[in-house]
XYZ file of C-alpha atoms in Angstrom:
528
model
C -74.414 32.577 4.253
C -74.586 36.108 5.753
C -77.584 34.943 7.932
C -75.664 32.012 9.230
C -72.488 33.991 10.241
C -74.831 36.559 11.913
C -76.736 33.781 13.780
C -73.247 32.438 14.883
C -71.948 35.856 16.079
C -75.113 36.126 18.014
C -74.792 32.800 19.550
C -71.298 33.715 20.294
C -72.294 36.939 21.783
C -75.060 35.193 24.115
C -71.942 33.063 25.448
C -69.186 35.560 25.002
C -66.031 33.424 25.286
C -63.760 35.913 23.570
C -61.809 37.089 26.494
C -61.069 33.467 27.492
C -60.229 32.414 23.994
C -57.896 35.378 23.456
C -55.778 34.835 26.412
C -55.088 31.129 25.668
C -51.765 30.258 24.171
C -53.192 27.444 22.162
C -55.469 27.752 19.304
C -59.002 26.966 19.846
C -61.734 26.361 17.266
C -65.418 25.446 17.728
C -67.305 23.543 15.055
C -71.094 22.873 14.753
C -72.509 19.454 13.932
C -71.943 20.043 10.344
C -68.257 20.727 10.927
C -68.584 24.419 10.191
C -66.342 26.820 12.329
C -68.542 28.757 14.771
C -65.895 30.346 16.706
C -62.153 30.814 16.933
C -59.613 32.667 19.227
C -56.900 34.871 18.351
C -54.148 32.367 18.503
C -56.055 29.983 16.084
C -56.194 32.849 13.750
C -52.452 33.370 14.064
C -51.608 29.801 13.541
C -53.877 29.464 10.564
C -52.693 32.766 8.977
C -56.411 33.623 8.450
C -58.803 36.133 10.128
C -61.923 35.242 11.944
C -63.963 36.157 9.051
C -61.953 33.916 6.877
C -62.275 30.969 9.258
C -65.820 31.058 10.486
C -68.455 29.221 8.440
C -65.991 27.058 6.704
C -65.714 23.324 6.976
C -62.273 21.571 6.822
C -62.970 21.029 3.028
C -63.755 24.700 2.277
C -60.840 26.350 3.956
C -58.378 28.014 1.828
C -55.750 25.778 3.089
C -54.889 22.038 3.042
C -53.902 19.624 5.634
C -51.032 17.193 5.882
C -50.257 14.107 7.738
C -47.145 13.980 10.008
C -45.070 12.277 6.965
C -45.904 15.132 4.724
C -48.479 13.421 2.766
C -52.036 14.974 1.981
C -54.569 14.501 4.649
C -58.345 14.365 3.407
C -60.482 16.917 5.040
C -63.039 14.334 6.376
C -59.884 12.791 8.299
C -59.302 16.027 10.242
C -59.432 15.123 13.832
C -62.626 17.400 14.479
C -64.415 15.566 11.617
C -63.371 12.093 12.962
C -64.656 13.155 16.445
C -68.014 14.354 14.924
C -68.452 11.022 13.143
C -67.296 8.685 15.889
C -68.025 10.627 19.139
C -64.601 9.859 20.105
C -62.011 12.409 21.232
C -58.673 12.674 19.390
C -55.609 13.329 21.348
C -52.064 14.519 20.123
C -52.600 14.304 16.601
C -49.738 15.927 14.512
C -50.587 17.535 11.314
C -49.686 20.289 9.051
C -51.446 23.270 7.670
C -50.463 23.931 4.171
C -50.637 27.456 2.460
C -50.038 27.398 -1.341
C -46.349 28.425 -1.990
C -45.446 28.448 1.755
C -43.749 26.139 4.314
C -46.432 24.107 6.285
C -47.240 25.129 9.846
C -47.340 22.093 12.141
C -49.620 21.758 14.975
C -50.608 19.174 17.512
C -54.377 18.819 17.782
C -56.906 17.617 20.365
C -60.534 17.352 19.670
C -63.412 16.967 22.145
C -67.181 16.265 21.345
C -69.878 18.422 22.964
C -73.206 16.828 23.449
C -76.749 18.349 24.346
C -79.066 17.228 27.138
C -80.068 14.165 25.135
C -76.495 13.187 24.461
C -76.609 13.986 20.905
C -73.107 15.507 19.676
C -73.950 19.083 18.678
C -70.506 20.427 18.128
C -66.886 19.752 18.475
C -64.097 21.830 20.020
C -60.451 21.464 18.930
C -57.261 22.908 20.528
C -54.033 22.876 18.880
C -50.407 24.244 19.490
C -47.936 25.372 16.920
C -45.203 22.870 17.018
C -43.420 24.057 13.881
C -40.120 24.782 15.591
C -40.230 21.356 17.398
C -41.185 19.477 14.103
C -38.210 21.273 12.318
C -35.865 20.547 15.113
C -36.941 16.859 15.054
C -36.815 16.657 11.170
C -33.341 18.261 11.460
C -32.260 15.675 14.181
C -33.585 12.871 12.119
C -31.698 14.082 8.963
C -28.509 14.481 11.222
C -29.015 11.065 12.564
C -29.615 9.650 9.110
C -26.412 11.433 7.809
C -24.517 10.056 10.969
C -25.818 6.628 10.308
C -24.817 6.932 6.727
C -21.259 8.367 7.668
C -20.861 5.547 10.262
C -21.918 2.898 7.782
C -19.375 4.345 5.238
C -16.824 4.302 7.791
C -17.506 0.746 8.783
C -17.605 -0.404 5.413
C -14.476 1.453 4.100
C -11.627 -0.601 2.813
C -9.073 1.912 4.575
C -8.381 1.503 8.205
C -9.934 4.248 10.266
C -8.861 4.862 13.742
C -10.438 7.603 16.126
C -8.418 8.669 19.474
C -9.201 10.936 22.166
C -6.937 14.117 22.792
C -4.458 12.033 24.577
C -4.079 9.564 21.779
C -6.062 6.596 23.277
C -8.150 4.654 20.750
C -11.874 5.188 20.913
C -12.966 3.628 17.549
C -11.597 1.563 14.902
C -13.507 0.192 11.897
C -13.636 -3.547 10.747
C -10.929 -2.786 8.134
C -8.453 -1.807 10.619
C -9.193 -4.842 12.848
C -8.645 -7.122 9.741
C -5.570 -5.319 8.780
C -3.720 -5.724 11.987
C -5.468 -8.874 13.263
C -6.846 -7.433 16.447
C -10.443 -7.459 17.593
C -12.192 -4.117 18.456
C -12.180 -4.878 22.098
C -8.414 -5.480 22.122
C -7.723 -2.087 20.564
C -10.129 0.183 22.548
C -8.166 2.049 25.031
C -4.871 1.151 23.516
C -2.526 3.642 21.762
C -1.673 3.401 18.133
C 1.894 2.547 19.182
C 0.619 -1.018 19.388
C 1.195 -1.145 15.694
C 4.765 0.206 15.674
C 7.233 -1.819 13.529
C 10.540 -0.040 14.404
C 11.024 0.912 10.743
C 9.390 4.493 11.324
C 11.863 6.850 12.934
C 11.326 8.914 16.003
C 11.688 12.135 13.859
C 8.826 11.125 11.768
C 6.723 10.416 14.911
C 7.807 13.778 16.315
C 6.810 15.553 13.030
C 3.521 14.024 13.109
C 2.679 15.100 16.741
C 3.932 18.575 16.045
C 1.724 19.001 13.136
C -1.631 17.576 14.636
C -1.068 19.276 17.897
C -0.873 22.548 16.042
C -4.331 21.758 14.656
C -3.060 20.801 11.016
C -3.590 17.537 9.138
C -0.311 15.298 8.849
C 0.071 13.114 5.616
C 2.871 10.697 4.948
C 3.975 7.060 4.932
C 4.604 4.698 7.772
C 5.634 1.247 8.379
C 3.541 -0.807 10.970
C 3.212 -4.282 11.927
C 0.152 -6.630 12.229
C -0.369 -8.912 15.147
C 1.514 -11.703 13.463
C 4.337 -9.501 12.726
C 3.772 -8.815 9.074
C 5.092 -5.571 7.952
C 2.611 -3.092 6.409
C 3.473 -0.179 4.457
C 0.618 2.498 4.778
C -0.262 5.961 3.451
C -1.452 7.711 6.499
C -3.633 10.852 7.118
C -4.065 12.059 10.621
C -6.430 14.912 11.290
C -7.369 16.895 14.515
C -11.193 17.215 15.313
C -12.176 20.219 17.187
C -15.353 20.823 19.477
C -17.477 23.905 19.415
C -14.988 25.957 21.254
C -12.131 25.132 18.877
C -10.215 22.737 21.273
C -8.864 19.604 19.750
C -10.681 16.718 21.246
C -10.021 13.859 18.932
C -7.810 12.647 16.245
C -8.869 10.736 13.155
C -6.240 8.645 11.234
C -7.020 7.123 7.831
C -4.660 4.455 6.739
C -4.435 2.800 3.265
C -2.181 -0.300 2.867
C 0.346 0.338 -0.106
C 2.526 -2.494 0.745
C 1.829 -4.109 -2.756
C 2.095 -0.930 -4.439
C 5.649 -0.189 -2.941
C 6.528 -3.829 -3.715
C 5.460 -3.434 -7.416
C 7.460 -0.185 -7.545
C 10.467 -1.992 -6.254
C 10.063 -4.670 -8.801
C 9.721 -2.160 -11.594
C 12.823 -0.456 -10.424
C 14.760 -3.846 -10.210
C 13.450 -4.728 -13.779
C 14.637 -1.418 -14.977
C 18.047 -1.858 -13.480
C 18.184 -5.482 -14.777
C 17.341 -4.267 -18.283
C 19.977 -1.398 -18.073
C 22.547 -3.828 -16.755
C 21.876 -6.384 -19.649
C 21.987 -3.534 -22.136
C 25.378 -2.428 -20.789
C 26.623 -6.066 -21.000
C 25.226 -6.584 -24.538
C 27.145 -3.260 -25.533
C 30.274 -4.608 -24.043
C 29.657 -7.977 -25.859
C 29.262 -6.142 -29.151
C 32.441 -4.017 -28.586
C 34.307 -7.173 -27.611
C 33.340 -8.997 -30.601
C 34.286 -6.058 -32.877
C 37.662 -5.359 -31.627
C 38.969 -8.361 -29.816
C 40.408 -10.191 -32.831
C 41.987 -7.000 -34.329
C 43.433 -6.150 -30.992
C 44.837 -9.659 -30.546
C 46.863 -9.195 -33.769
C 48.287 -5.966 -32.301
C 49.171 -7.689 -29.136
C 50.764 -10.472 -31.025
C 53.235 -8.132 -32.533
C 53.898 -6.345 -29.106
C 54.352 -9.703 -27.460
C 56.496 -11.210 -30.151
C 58.765 -8.172 -30.640
C 59.278 -7.639 -26.978
C 60.288 -11.237 -26.553
C 62.718 -10.895 -29.368
C 64.184 -7.514 -27.904
C 64.487 -9.380 -24.517
C 66.358 -12.303 -25.883
C 68.676 -10.120 -27.869
C 69.443 -8.016 -24.908
C 70.282 -10.908 -22.881
C 72.570 -12.201 -25.568
C 74.300 -8.926 -26.068
C 74.709 -8.192 -22.447
C 72.432 -5.149 -22.481
C 71.795 -3.063 -19.470
C 69.775 -4.595 -16.961
C 67.484 -1.407 -16.589
C 66.564 -1.514 -20.510
C 65.989 -5.204 -20.060
C 63.556 -4.587 -17.219
C 61.641 -2.150 -19.253
C 61.306 -4.692 -21.933
C 60.168 -7.268 -19.519
C 57.414 -4.782 -18.243
C 56.324 -4.204 -21.904
C 55.941 -8.016 -22.100
C 53.975 -8.251 -18.934
C 51.582 -5.486 -19.810
C 51.094 -7.075 -23.148
C 50.277 -10.430 -21.370
C 47.698 -8.858 -19.068
C 46.086 -7.028 -22.131
C 45.854 -10.727 -23.949
C 44.232 -12.048 -20.816
C 41.606 -9.285 -20.842
C 40.953 -9.854 -24.434
C 40.381 -13.614 -23.712
C 38.008 -12.571 -20.938
C 36.110 -10.376 -23.457
C 35.998 -13.088 -26.038
C 34.647 -15.567 -23.373
C 32.020 -12.907 -22.300
C 30.710 -12.296 -25.712
C 27.150 -13.615 -25.756
C 25.912 -15.974 -28.327
C 29.638 -17.384 -28.769
C 29.976 -20.902 -29.935
C 29.617 -23.574 -27.461
C 31.748 -26.537 -28.205
C 29.824 -29.781 -27.841
C 31.444 -32.160 -25.467
C 31.223 -33.223 -21.731
C 33.101 -32.423 -18.562
C 33.956 -34.285 -15.549
C 33.491 -32.052 -12.453
C 36.049 -33.711 -10.334
C 38.813 -33.706 -12.961
C 38.245 -30.012 -13.908
C 37.893 -28.960 -10.269
C 41.306 -30.543 -9.341
C 42.918 -28.868 -12.409
C 41.462 -25.567 -11.435
C 42.575 -25.945 -7.640
C 46.016 -27.080 -8.723
C 46.559 -23.945 -10.812
C 45.274 -21.706 -8.052
C 47.371 -23.330 -5.468
C 50.536 -22.594 -7.387
C 49.707 -18.832 -6.973
C 48.727 -18.785 -3.336
C 50.894 -17.625 -0.530
C 51.683 -19.885 2.567
C 48.966 -18.216 4.310
C 46.282 -19.422 2.174
C 44.803 -22.925 1.454
C 42.391 -24.330 -1.137
C 40.394 -27.298 -0.533
C 38.172 -29.264 -3.157
C 35.111 -31.264 -1.966
C 33.380 -32.473 -5.242
C 30.911 -35.413 -5.121
C 32.791 -38.257 -6.913
C 29.311 -39.800 -7.724
C 28.465 -36.864 -10.065
C 28.064 -38.031 -13.713
C 29.707 -36.047 -16.500
C 28.115 -32.755 -17.555
C 27.102 -31.951 -21.066
C 28.853 -28.684 -21.070
C 31.916 -27.197 -22.842
C 34.864 -28.223 -20.784
C 36.753 -24.803 -21.275
C 33.486 -23.029 -20.069
C 33.373 -24.979 -16.718
C 37.098 -24.433 -16.275
C 36.683 -20.729 -16.737
C 33.671 -20.603 -14.468
C 35.720 -22.236 -11.565
C 39.017 -20.353 -12.133
C 37.249 -16.950 -12.017
C 35.437 -17.869 -8.844
C 38.611 -19.132 -7.273
C 40.647 -16.218 -8.372
C 38.063 -13.731 -6.872
C 38.085 -15.721 -3.691
C 41.825 -15.639 -3.485
C 41.969 -11.936 -3.956
C 39.371 -11.415 -1.405
C 41.440 -12.858 1.474
C 44.055 -10.469 2.868
C 45.535 -12.753 5.746
C 45.118 -16.347 6.830
C 42.316 -18.358 5.432
C 40.911 -21.136 3.399
C 39.165 -21.301 0.181
C 36.661 -24.233 -0.452
C 35.356 -25.478 -3.853
C 32.503 -27.728 -3.530
C 30.174 -29.547 -6.182
C 27.029 -31.652 -5.442
C 23.409 -32.044 -6.443
C 21.019 -29.708 -4.686
C 17.202 -29.275 -4.912
C 15.276 -26.004 -4.268
C 11.690 -26.556 -3.222
C 10.965 -22.815 -2.742
C 11.522 -20.132 -5.401
C 15.265 -18.829 -5.475
C 16.266 -15.613 -7.300
C 19.132 -15.302 -9.474
C 21.638 -12.638 -8.287
C 22.949 -11.881 -11.920
C 19.766 -12.193 -14.079
C 17.058 -11.583 -11.480
C 14.935 -14.422 -12.525
C 13.404 -16.944 -10.129
C 14.118 -20.566 -10.290
C 13.486 -23.823 -8.387
C 13.925 -27.479 -8.813
C 17.025 -29.794 -9.164
C 20.338 -28.531 -9.924
C 24.097 -29.244 -9.808
C 25.761 -26.572 -7.636
C 29.327 -25.607 -7.795
C 30.130 -23.402 -4.703
C 33.410 -21.435 -3.932
C 33.604 -20.034 -0.498
C 36.121 -17.719 1.139
C 36.605 -16.020 4.568
C 37.555 -12.758 3.018
C 36.337 -9.244 3.460
C 32.996 -9.871 2.018
C 30.982 -7.786 -0.297
C 29.520 -4.285 0.728
C 25.733 -4.036 0.269
C 26.239 -0.999 -2.157
C 28.327 -3.144 -4.384
C 25.955 -6.187 -4.713
C 23.932 -4.634 -7.688
C 27.028 -4.141 -9.628
C 28.933 -7.363 -9.168
C 28.092 -8.886 -12.619
C 28.771 -5.578 -14.563
C 31.726 -5.745 -16.922
C 34.804 -3.727 -15.585
C 33.161 -3.201 -12.135
C 35.789 -4.153 -9.586
C 36.766 -3.238 -5.934
C 40.278 -4.226 -6.507
C 43.160 -1.766 -6.634
C 44.365 -0.577 -9.960
C 46.272 -3.250 -11.758
C 44.870 -6.032 -9.455
C 41.798 -6.920 -11.581
C 39.819 -6.453 -14.857
C 36.270 -6.556 -13.414
C 35.485 -9.138 -15.977
C 35.439 -12.254 -13.687
C 31.925 -12.481 -12.644
C 30.668 -11.033 -15.872
C 32.211 -14.064 -17.635
C 30.803 -16.426 -14.963
C 27.158 -14.806 -15.550
C 27.458 -15.261 -19.324
C 28.864 -18.776 -19.323
C 26.411 -20.085 -16.653
C 23.406 -18.500 -18.559
C 24.414 -20.357 -21.789
C 23.265 -23.452 -20.124
C 20.191 -22.043 -18.519
C 22.025 -21.900 -15.151
C 21.901 -19.119 -12.518
C 24.304 -17.494 -9.900
C 23.706 -16.973 -6.282
C 25.781 -14.793 -3.940
C 25.946 -14.829 -0.168
C 28.011 -12.558 1.671
C 28.514 -10.717 4.858
C 31.003 -7.803 5.256
C 33.997 -8.964 7.195
C 33.134 -12.667 7.399
C 33.385 -13.872 3.809
C 31.362 -14.727 0.558
C 30.002 -17.811 -1.114
C 29.360 -17.811 -4.760
C 27.225 -20.641 -6.124
C 26.752 -21.433 -9.864
C 23.863 -23.811 -10.389
C 23.405 -25.803 -13.653
C 20.292 -27.760 -14.502
C 20.507 -31.451 -13.497
C 19.327 -32.267 -17.006
C 22.911 -31.661 -18.148
C 24.151 -34.665 -16.195
C 24.875 -37.550 -18.486
C 23.471 -40.310 -16.441
C 25.082 -43.586 -16.860
C 27.052 -42.095 -19.783
C 30.676 -42.613 -20.372
C 33.145 -40.598 -22.345
């Protein structure tokens, strides 16, 4: 081996190329016909990380380094570009490969190999030149990794179930993902260049928008809820996050909005709240019913004594010519006792699970009776009209219950009208194709019913009072003008027959209360 190295050094000395090699920026290696390195310049030594003595005399297979393909896999020594050129006589151009040192990062080079032939055309040696492209290769790998990450991010955004909107610094839309287009009903082309205000519903206040812009223009993320509208007018409740995107200099150039549709979530929460309120209301009503059952009868006995003795006192005073003032006092006692008795009767009627007297009722007859009783109490400024379908068969209900339902509704209508007006009582068959909601129990219903409706032109019901209409003792009337039991009794008696109650009202324009009873209660063709 020493003789061969000496021979190569002598050969190199005869054709001294060292000055030329050493000023070249590329590495240059000369190999003989057997693939052994016979010469290398200083740049080649630097790139290989080996001295001339460690390189010369070695083949690609015997060097203390390995070689890699561009994809990082191992390259067999006999496929080194120089060895390929020696075998085929064909030059190799721009081959990218790595020099792998054990335990170190590879050095990446771009190799060209050129055969050298003698006078007879036989290939006697090969010269390879190569440049260190490690920085370029690393940059390319980093770029590819970045592009892969960006592709992954773009794919994740595109497939996200949340709506994603990216705007420029002026708030004009630059990007929307498919979920956004689907949620709002617009195509991507229709939204690019528009402003997010295209989704405005009118439900979100200007103060909320101002707060959003103050936050994001200050470089901070804004989070909250908004109500927007889709192209077809559907209201969408969304959880929204809007974040600023800064460039290298720290300037805000874009805004990213992430929106999640929480319409169903909020609707479920509303339903749960309604259910809670409904259960609480029913519990209160059950409590009142229990109290009513426990005390009503005993209280009636006390009232009987009060009413009886006050009647006797009044009669005696009149016979004895007593003072008018004392007689008036006794009459007030009787009047108060009578009002207490009426309240007890309402409580007894309200009591759930009370006995239902089997029988049937003719709507027209009971309606006329109720209207006649009410008319006797009306001032001249009020009128009451009955419009009951004469073709309705009798109802399989307790007549006393039907009478109380009608009377309570009529009395409430009377008390709601302060001046001139008309109260209308109607009864006819109705059919609900779509789901209706009972305003007293909250359950949905549909199908065929008999509807008893009382309409007035009074003050109407304030929105804040609607939830409490059927609660016992709730009243908006002045002290002494009502017990607050009327609609509670209507609720109880209606639901004894699987019926429901609907209320339509507009403040200042009047109210219509409708009791619907299942059409199965009609005694078709029957006669009493």
